[in-house]
Amino acid sequence: MFWGRRINEPAGAVIAILLLPTRVTPNMVSLAGLLVHVAAAMTLFVSPAPVSGPVWIFVILIWQFAFSLDCADGQLARARGRTSPFGAFFDQTIDVITHALLYTALTSYAVRALGLSSEVTALLVALVFSLSYLQLYTTWGRNAILGTEPAIRGEPPAWLRILLPGMHLLDYGFYLFVAGLLLPWPIALLGFLIGASTILGVSSLAQIGLNWHRFVVDSRARESGQRGR
């Protein structure tokens, strides 16, 4: 995605280059990213809502730094030629924790600022959390499970082209930036969280449906070919 390629990945490359001659390992960088995410989440949990100006700027910057660290760990491992299945598993485990912190902290902050009830808080946290994690789950191991063959061959249908701009919300760095930007306006932030999680959930269901359709078509084609022999 545009934001990650232009902002976080270059920043991660700078971090990886600076760490290359050191003894810092990629897993240490992953842990550092987790600690930075924890710092941002705890800031939202304990700060008055809406946040003050200095806290607002701090959270925006620290989230971008956290994701840049997340980009740096893999780049550092590849630069040293030391990628490993455990490193990839460890990085995904960190992602699970950081995403859980992010969605819970943001949603709890928004509903606290708006003075909503605990029941509404639980419902909204569950909604944002589950739909967002559905997208995260369908992204992991996608090529290994579904293969690299595109789900749609040729020109995508009109309805899918309309949805494609919303896919930029899949860019984690962009999501962090917009969420941080909206912190002083809790009602706008809550609308963004609900809207973004809905788009993420719909995109995941569309991915599953399109690949299911491709699987059915390819299976029928193979069966027809076998009967024709």
PDB file of C-alpha atoms in Angstrom:
ATOM      1  CA  MET A   1       0.000   0.000   0.000  1.00  0.00           C
ATOM      2  CA  PHE A   2       1.059   3.577  -0.681  1.00  0.00           C
ATOM      3  CA  TRP A   3       1.501   4.766   2.921  1.00  0.00           C
ATOM      4  CA  GLY A   4       3.572   1.807   4.046  1.00  0.00           C
ATOM      5  CA  ARG A   5       5.802   1.885   0.964  1.00  0.00           C
ATOM      6  CA  ARG A   6       6.385   5.645   1.178  1.00  0.00           C
ATOM      7  CA  ILE A   7       6.558   6.194   4.942  1.00  0.00           C
ATOM      8  CA  ASN A   8       7.028   3.169   7.179  1.00  0.00           C
ATOM      9  CA  GLU A   9       9.115   0.859   4.994  1.00  0.00           C
ATOM     10  CA  PRO A  10      11.723   3.558   4.208  1.00  0.00           C
ATOM     11  CA  ALA A  11      11.837   4.460   7.912  1.00  0.00           C
ATOM     12  CA  GLY A  12      12.182   0.769   8.738  1.00  0.00           C
ATOM     13  CA  ALA A  13      15.032   0.465   6.220  1.00  0.00           C
ATOM     14  CA  VAL A  14      16.886   3.327   7.942  1.00  0.00           C
ATOM     15  CA  ILE A  15      16.450   1.591  11.309  1.00  0.00           C
ATOM     16  CA  ALA A  16      17.653  -1.731   9.841  1.00  0.00           C
ATOM     17  CA  ILE A  17      20.734  -0.064   8.312  1.00  0.00           C
ATOM     18  CA  LEU A  18      21.614   1.586  11.621  1.00  0.00           C
ATOM     19  CA  LEU A  19      21.239  -1.742  13.458  1.00  0.00           C
ATOM     20  CA  LEU A  20      23.053  -3.848  10.868  1.00  0.00           C
ATOM     21  CA  PRO A  21      26.539  -3.543  12.444  1.00  0.00           C
ATOM     22  CA  THR A  22      25.173  -4.084  15.971  1.00  0.00           C
ATOM     23  CA  ARG A  23      24.261  -7.222  17.883  1.00  0.00           C
ATOM     24  CA  VAL A  24      20.581  -6.304  17.975  1.00  0.00           C
ATOM     25  CA  THR A  25      18.547  -9.168  16.529  1.00  0.00           C
ATOM     26  CA  PRO A  26      15.334  -8.913  14.471  1.00  0.00           C
ATOM     27  CA  ASN A  27      13.412 -10.483  17.347  1.00  0.00           C
ATOM     28  CA  MET A  28      14.691  -7.730  19.641  1.00  0.00           C
ATOM     29  CA  VAL A  29      13.382  -5.178  17.142  1.00  0.00           C
ATOM     30  CA  SER A  30      10.001  -6.946  17.172  1.00  0.00           C
ATOM     31  CA  LEU A  31       9.928  -6.759  20.969  1.00  0.00           C
ATOM     32  CA  ALA A  32      10.853  -3.080  20.837  1.00  0.00           C
ATOM     33  CA  GLY A  33       7.914  -2.483  18.488  1.00  0.00           C
ATOM     34  CA  LEU A  34       5.647  -4.258  20.961  1.00  0.00           C
ATOM     35  CA  LEU A  35       6.871  -2.078  23.833  1.00  0.00           C
ATOM     36  CA  VAL A  36       6.268   1.077  21.798  1.00  0.00           C
ATOM     37  CA  HIS A  37       2.736  -0.130  21.007  1.00  0.00           C
ATOM     38  CA  VAL A  38       2.172  -0.788  24.718  1.00  0.00           C
ATOM     39  CA  ALA A  39       3.349   2.755  25.519  1.00  0.00           C
ATOM     40  CA  ALA A  40       0.877   4.234  23.025  1.00  0.00           C
ATOM     41  CA  ALA A  41      -2.006   2.083  24.279  1.00  0.00           C
ATOM     42  CA  MET A  42      -1.290   2.871  27.937  1.00  0.00           C
ATOM     43  CA  THR A  43      -1.127   6.569  27.073  1.00  0.00           C
ATOM     44  CA  LEU A  44      -4.665   6.381  25.696  1.00  0.00           C
ATOM     45  CA  PHE A  45      -5.903   4.325  28.638  1.00  0.00           C
ATOM     46  CA  VAL A  46      -4.676   6.795  31.294  1.00  0.00           C
ATOM     47  CA  SER A  47      -4.984  10.148  29.479  1.00  0.00           C
ATOM     48  CA  PRO A  48      -8.073  12.357  29.802  1.00  0.00           C
ATOM     49  CA  ALA A  49     -10.375  12.099  26.797  1.00  0.00           C
ATOM     50  CA  PRO A  50     -10.242  13.948  24.479  1.00  0.00           C
ATOM     51  CA  VAL A  51      -6.444  14.099  24.614  1.00  0.00           C
ATOM     52  CA  SER A  52      -4.410  17.265  24.944  1.00  0.00           C
ATOM     53  CA  GLY A  53      -2.302  18.579  22.102  1.00  0.00           C
ATOM     54  CA  PRO A  54       1.079  17.181  23.275  1.00  0.00           C
ATOM     55  CA  VAL A  55      -0.405  13.737  23.932  1.00  0.00           C
ATOM     56  CA  TRP A  56      -2.085  13.829  20.529  1.00  0.00           C
ATOM     57  CA  ILE A  57       1.187  14.498  18.693  1.00  0.00           C
ATOM     58  CA  PHE A  58       3.033  11.954  20.863  1.00  0.00           C
ATOM     59  CA  VAL A  59       0.588   9.145  20.049  1.00  0.00           C
ATOM     60  CA  ILE A  60       0.621   9.845  16.294  1.00  0.00           C
ATOM     61  CA  LEU A  61       4.428   9.837  16.165  1.00  0.00           C
ATOM     62  CA  ILE A  62       4.929   6.848  18.434  1.00  0.00           C
ATOM     63  CA  TRP A  63       2.478   4.709  16.462  1.00  0.00           C
ATOM     64  CA  GLN A  64       4.299   5.468  13.224  1.00  0.00           C
ATOM     65  CA  PHE A  65       7.579   4.618  14.941  1.00  0.00           C
ATOM     66  CA  ALA A  66       6.101   1.354  16.225  1.00  0.00           C
ATOM     67  CA  PHE A  67       5.037   0.271  12.738  1.00  0.00           C
ATOM     68  CA  SER A  68       8.405   1.331  11.297  1.00  0.00           C
ATOM     69  CA  LEU A  69      10.031  -1.009  13.831  1.00  0.00           C
ATOM     70  CA  ASP A  70       7.653  -3.726  12.653  1.00  0.00           C
ATOM     71  CA  CYS A  71       8.917  -3.135   9.113  1.00  0.00           C
ATOM     72  CA  ALA A  72      12.547  -3.001  10.262  1.00  0.00           C
ATOM     73  CA  ASP A  73      12.700  -6.449  11.874  1.00  0.00           C
ATOM     74  CA  GLY A  74      12.078  -8.301   8.624  1.00  0.00           C
ATOM     75  CA  GLN A  75      14.389  -6.020   6.658  1.00  0.00           C
ATOM     76  CA  LEU A  76      17.155  -6.546   9.204  1.00  0.00           C
ATOM     77  CA  ALA A  77      16.707 -10.328   9.048  1.00  0.00           C
ATOM     78  CA  ARG A  78      16.847 -10.337   5.236  1.00  0.00           C
ATOM     79  CA  ALA A  79      19.875  -8.025   5.167  1.00  0.00           C
ATOM     80  CA  ARG A  80      21.745 -10.465   7.430  1.00  0.00           C
ATOM     81  CA  GLY A  81      20.452 -13.505   5.552  1.00  0.00           C
ATOM     82  CA  ARG A  82      18.977 -14.927   8.744  1.00  0.00           C
ATOM     83  CA  THR A  83      15.280 -15.274   8.059  1.00  0.00           C
ATOM     84  CA  SER A  84      13.672 -18.234   9.810  1.00  0.00           C
ATOM     85  CA  PRO A  85      10.242 -19.834  10.314  1.00  0.00           C
ATOM     86  CA  PHE A  86      10.467 -19.010  14.018  1.00  0.00           C
ATOM     87  CA  GLY A  87      11.181 -15.357  13.248  1.00  0.00           C
ATOM     88  CA  ALA A  88       8.110 -15.177  11.023  1.00  0.00           C
ATOM     89  CA  PHE A  89       6.003 -16.914  13.691  1.00  0.00           C
ATOM     90  CA  PHE A  90       7.341 -14.607  16.404  1.00  0.00           C
ATOM     91  CA  ASP A  91       6.585 -11.543  14.277  1.00  0.00           C
ATOM     92  CA  GLN A  92       2.998 -12.709  13.712  1.00  0.00           C
ATOM     93  CA  THR A  93       2.587 -13.356  17.440  1.00  0.00           C
ATOM     94  CA  ILE A  94       3.710  -9.793  18.148  1.00  0.00           C
ATOM     95  CA  ASP A  95       1.211  -8.588  15.536  1.00  0.00           C
ATOM     96  CA  VAL A  96      -1.612 -10.382  17.363  1.00  0.00           C
ATOM     97  CA  ILE A  97      -0.751  -8.613  20.611  1.00  0.00           C
ATOM     98  CA  THR A  98      -0.190  -5.165  19.089  1.00  0.00           C
ATOM     99  CA  HIS A  99      -3.399  -5.242  17.045  1.00  0.00           C
ATOM    100  CA  ALA A 100      -5.353  -6.316  20.134  1.00  0.00           C
ATOM    101  CA  LEU A 101      -3.865  -3.410  22.086  1.00  0.00           C
ATOM    102  CA  LEU A 102      -4.589  -0.974  19.277  1.00  0.00           C
ATOM    103  CA  TYR A 103      -8.247  -1.866  18.649  1.00  0.00           C
ATOM    104  CA  THR A 104      -9.076  -2.138  22.355  1.00  0.00           C
ATOM    105  CA  ALA A 105      -7.311   1.111  23.296  1.00  0.00           C
ATOM    106  CA  LEU A 106      -8.829   3.123  20.443  1.00  0.00           C
ATOM    107  CA  THR A 107     -12.389   1.905  20.908  1.00  0.00           C
ATOM    108  CA  SER A 108     -12.269   2.199  24.691  1.00  0.00           C
ATOM    109  CA  TYR A 109     -10.862   5.717  24.393  1.00  0.00           C
ATOM    110  CA  ALA A 110     -13.604   6.807  21.970  1.00  0.00           C
ATOM    111  CA  VAL A 111     -16.505   5.464  24.026  1.00  0.00           C
ATOM    112  CA  ARG A 112     -14.988   6.860  27.259  1.00  0.00           C
ATOM    113  CA  ALA A 113     -14.715  10.294  25.663  1.00  0.00           C
ATOM    114  CA  LEU A 114     -18.345  10.056  24.546  1.00  0.00           C
ATOM    115  CA  GLY A 115     -19.558   8.795  27.936  1.00  0.00           C
ATOM    116  CA  LEU A 116     -21.166   5.636  26.544  1.00  0.00           C
ATOM    117  CA  SER A 117     -22.257   2.752  28.782  1.00  0.00           C
ATOM    118  CA  SER A 118     -20.146  -0.302  29.543  1.00  0.00           C
ATOM    119  CA  GLU A 119     -22.536  -2.485  27.513  1.00  0.00           C
ATOM    120  CA  VAL A 120     -22.074  -0.302  24.433  1.00  0.00           C
ATOM    121  CA  THR A 121     -18.330  -0.281  25.045  1.00  0.00           C
ATOM    122  CA  ALA A 122     -18.174  -4.076  25.110  1.00  0.00           C
ATOM    123  CA  LEU A 123     -20.314  -4.328  21.967  1.00  0.00           C
ATOM    124  CA  LEU A 124     -18.237  -1.825  19.987  1.00  0.00           C
ATOM    125  CA  VAL A 125     -14.911  -3.311  21.104  1.00  0.00           C
ATOM    126  CA  ALA A 126     -16.134  -6.768  20.063  1.00  0.00           C
ATOM    127  CA  LEU A 127     -17.327  -5.441  16.681  1.00  0.00           C
ATOM    128  CA  VAL A 128     -14.137  -3.560  15.828  1.00  0.00           C
ATOM    129  CA  PHE A 129     -11.930  -6.324  17.222  1.00  0.00           C
ATOM    130  CA  SER A 130     -13.596  -9.269  15.467  1.00  0.00           C
ATOM    131  CA  LEU A 131     -14.027  -7.687  12.025  1.00  0.00           C
ATOM    132  CA  SER A 132     -10.493  -6.308  12.005  1.00  0.00           C
ATOM    133  CA  TYR A 133      -9.030  -9.615  13.135  1.00  0.00           C
ATOM    134  CA  LEU A 134     -10.951 -11.435  10.421  1.00  0.00           C
ATOM    135  CA  GLN A 135      -8.956  -9.438   7.869  1.00  0.00           C
ATOM    136  CA  LEU A 136      -5.714 -10.094   9.727  1.00  0.00           C
ATOM    137  CA  TYR A 137      -6.411 -13.832   9.818  1.00  0.00           C
ATOM    138  CA  THR A 138      -7.247 -14.093   6.123  1.00  0.00           C
ATOM    139  CA  THR A 139      -4.031 -12.224   5.261  1.00  0.00           C
ATOM    140  CA  TRP A 140      -1.714 -14.563   7.144  1.00  0.00           C
ATOM    141  CA  GLY A 141      -0.548 -17.531   5.099  1.00  0.00           C
ATOM    142  CA  ARG A 142      -2.826 -16.499   2.222  1.00  0.00           C
ATOM    143  CA  ASN A 143      -0.406 -17.577  -0.504  1.00  0.00           C
ATOM    144  CA  ALA A 144       0.433 -20.821   1.277  1.00  0.00           C
ATOM    145  CA  ILE A 145      -3.240 -21.770   1.642  1.00  0.00           C
ATOM    146  CA  LEU A 146      -4.898 -20.228  -1.418  1.00  0.00           C
ATOM    147  CA  GLY A 147      -1.922 -20.164  -3.779  1.00  0.00           C
ATOM    148  CA  THR A 148      -0.615 -17.216  -5.730  1.00  0.00           C
ATOM    149  CA  GLU A 149      -3.116 -17.546  -8.601  1.00  0.00           C
ATOM    150  CA  PRO A 150      -5.386 -14.451  -8.678  1.00  0.00           C
ATOM    151  CA  ALA A 151      -8.964 -15.031  -7.592  1.00  0.00           C
ATOM    152  CA  ILE A 152     -10.241 -13.028 -10.586  1.00  0.00           C
ATOM    153  CA  ARG A 153      -8.762 -13.537 -14.016  1.00  0.00           C
ATOM    154  CA  GLY A 154      -8.983 -10.522 -16.288  1.00  0.00           C
ATOM    155  CA  GLU A 155     -10.744  -7.244 -15.565  1.00  0.00           C
ATOM    156  CA  PRO A 156     -12.352  -7.072 -12.080  1.00  0.00           C
ATOM    157  CA  PRO A 157     -16.109  -6.379 -11.959  1.00  0.00           C
ATOM    158  CA  ALA A 158     -17.385  -2.836 -11.367  1.00  0.00           C
ATOM    159  CA  TRP A 159     -18.470  -3.498  -7.765  1.00  0.00           C
ATOM    160  CA  LEU A 160     -14.960  -4.643  -6.882  1.00  0.00           C
ATOM    161  CA  ARG A 161     -13.333  -1.608  -8.499  1.00  0.00           C
ATOM    162  CA  ILE A 162     -15.551   0.596  -6.321  1.00  0.00           C
ATOM    163  CA  LEU A 163     -14.327  -1.169  -3.186  1.00  0.00           C
ATOM    164  CA  LEU A 164     -10.631  -1.076  -4.111  1.00  0.00           C
ATOM    165  CA  PRO A 165      -9.942   2.457  -2.758  1.00  0.00           C
ATOM    166  CA  GLY A 166     -11.147   1.271   0.633  1.00  0.00           C
ATOM    167  CA  MET A 167      -8.379  -1.331   0.575  1.00  0.00           C
ATOM    168  CA  HIS A 168      -5.946   1.421   1.567  1.00  0.00           C
ATOM    169  CA  LEU A 169      -7.316   0.941   5.082  1.00  0.00           C
ATOM    170  CA  LEU A 170      -5.547  -2.417   4.990  1.00  0.00           C
ATOM    171  CA  ASP A 171      -2.322  -0.392   5.158  1.00  0.00           C
ATOM    172  CA  TYR A 172      -1.621  -0.562   8.880  1.00  0.00           C
ATOM    173  CA  GLY A 173       0.511   2.586   8.895  1.00  0.00           C
ATOM    174  CA  PHE A 174      -2.242   4.590   7.199  1.00  0.00           C
ATOM    175  CA  TYR A 175      -4.831   3.181   9.629  1.00  0.00           C
ATOM    176  CA  LEU A 176      -2.647   4.258  12.555  1.00  0.00           C
ATOM    177  CA  PHE A 177      -2.178   7.723  11.098  1.00  0.00           C
ATOM    178  CA  VAL A 178      -5.881   8.375  10.484  1.00  0.00           C
ATOM    179  CA  ALA A 179      -6.882   6.963  13.882  1.00  0.00           C
ATOM    180  CA  GLY A 180      -4.278   9.126  15.605  1.00  0.00           C
ATOM    181  CA  LEU A 181      -5.331  12.160  13.621  1.00  0.00           C
ATOM    182  CA  LEU A 182      -8.940  11.769  14.813  1.00  0.00           C
ATOM    183  CA  LEU A 183      -8.159  11.447  18.534  1.00  0.00           C
ATOM    184  CA  PRO A 184      -9.370  14.990  19.403  1.00  0.00           C
ATOM    185  CA  TRP A 185     -12.739  14.208  17.778  1.00  0.00           C
ATOM    186  CA  PRO A 186     -14.023  11.007  19.475  1.00  0.00           C
ATOM    187  CA  ILE A 187     -17.280  10.775  17.494  1.00  0.00           C
ATOM    188  CA  ALA A 188     -15.328  10.958  14.207  1.00  0.00           C
ATOM    189  CA  LEU A 189     -12.815   8.434  15.556  1.00  0.00           C
ATOM    190  CA  LEU A 190     -15.560   6.010  16.545  1.00  0.00           C
ATOM    191  CA  GLY A 191     -17.168   6.386  13.117  1.00  0.00           C
ATOM    192  CA  PHE A 192     -13.805   5.686  11.498  1.00  0.00           C
ATOM    193  CA  LEU A 193     -13.204   2.597  13.649  1.00  0.00           C
ATOM    194  CA  ILE A 194     -16.621   1.142  12.848  1.00  0.00           C
ATOM    195  CA  GLY A 195     -16.412   2.039   9.162  1.00  0.00           C
ATOM    196  CA  ALA A 196     -12.845   0.768   8.773  1.00  0.00           C
ATOM    197  CA  SER A 197     -13.549  -2.509  10.576  1.00  0.00           C
ATOM    198  CA  THR A 198     -16.621  -3.019   8.375  1.00  0.00           C
ATOM    199  CA  ILE A 199     -14.542  -2.475   5.233  1.00  0.00           C
ATOM    200  CA  LEU A 200     -11.862  -4.834   6.546  1.00  0.00           C
ATOM    201  CA  GLY A 201     -14.465  -7.481   7.354  1.00  0.00           C
ATOM    202  CA  VAL A 202     -16.236  -7.130   3.996  1.00  0.00           C
ATOM    203  CA  SER A 203     -12.921  -7.304   2.132  1.00  0.00           C
ATOM    204  CA  SER A 204     -12.074 -10.515   3.976  1.00  0.00           C
ATOM    205  CA  LEU A 205     -15.451 -12.082   3.158  1.00  0.00           C
ATOM    206  CA  ALA A 206     -15.049 -10.975  -0.473  1.00  0.00           C
ATOM    207  CA  GLN A 207     -11.612 -12.586  -0.555  1.00  0.00           C
ATOM    208  CA  ILE A 208     -13.015 -15.827   0.819  1.00  0.00           C
ATOM    209  CA  GLY A 209     -15.972 -15.773  -1.591  1.00  0.00           C
ATOM    210  CA  LEU A 210     -13.883 -14.991  -4.686  1.00  0.00           C
ATOM    211  CA  ASN A 211     -11.328 -17.684  -3.901  1.00  0.00           C
ATOM    212  CA  TRP A 212     -14.099 -20.161  -3.098  1.00  0.00           C
ATOM    213  CA  HIS A 213     -15.634 -19.434  -6.500  1.00  0.00           C
ATOM    214  CA  ARG A 214     -12.234 -19.890  -8.165  1.00  0.00           C
ATOM    215  CA  PHE A 215     -11.739 -23.154  -6.287  1.00  0.00           C
ATOM    216  CA  VAL A 216     -15.146 -24.469  -7.418  1.00  0.00           C
ATOM    217  CA  VAL A 217     -14.545 -23.462 -11.051  1.00  0.00           C
ATOM    218  CA  ASP A 218     -11.051 -24.981 -11.108  1.00  0.00           C
ATOM    219  CA  SER A 219     -12.297 -28.175  -9.448  1.00  0.00           C
ATOM    220  CA  ARG A 220     -15.037 -28.588 -12.039  1.00  0.00           C
ATOM    221  CA  ALA A 221     -12.546 -27.950 -14.837  1.00  0.00           C
ATOM    222  CA  ARG A 222     -10.208 -30.628 -13.476  1.00  0.00           C
ATOM    223  CA  GLU A 223     -13.084 -33.104 -13.137  1.00  0.00           C
ATOM    224  CA  SER A 224     -14.188 -32.412 -16.710  1.00  0.00           C
ATOM    225  CA  GLY A 225     -10.623 -32.894 -17.934  1.00  0.00           C
ATOM    226  CA  GLN A 226     -10.291 -36.193 -16.111  1.00  0.00           C
ATOM    227  CA  ARG A 227     -13.595 -37.486 -17.534  1.00  0.00           C
ATOM    228  CA  GLY A 228     -12.493 -36.477 -21.033  1.00  0.00           C
ATOM    229  CA  ARG A 229      -9.395 -38.657 -20.937  1.00  0.00           C
TER     230      ARG A 229
END
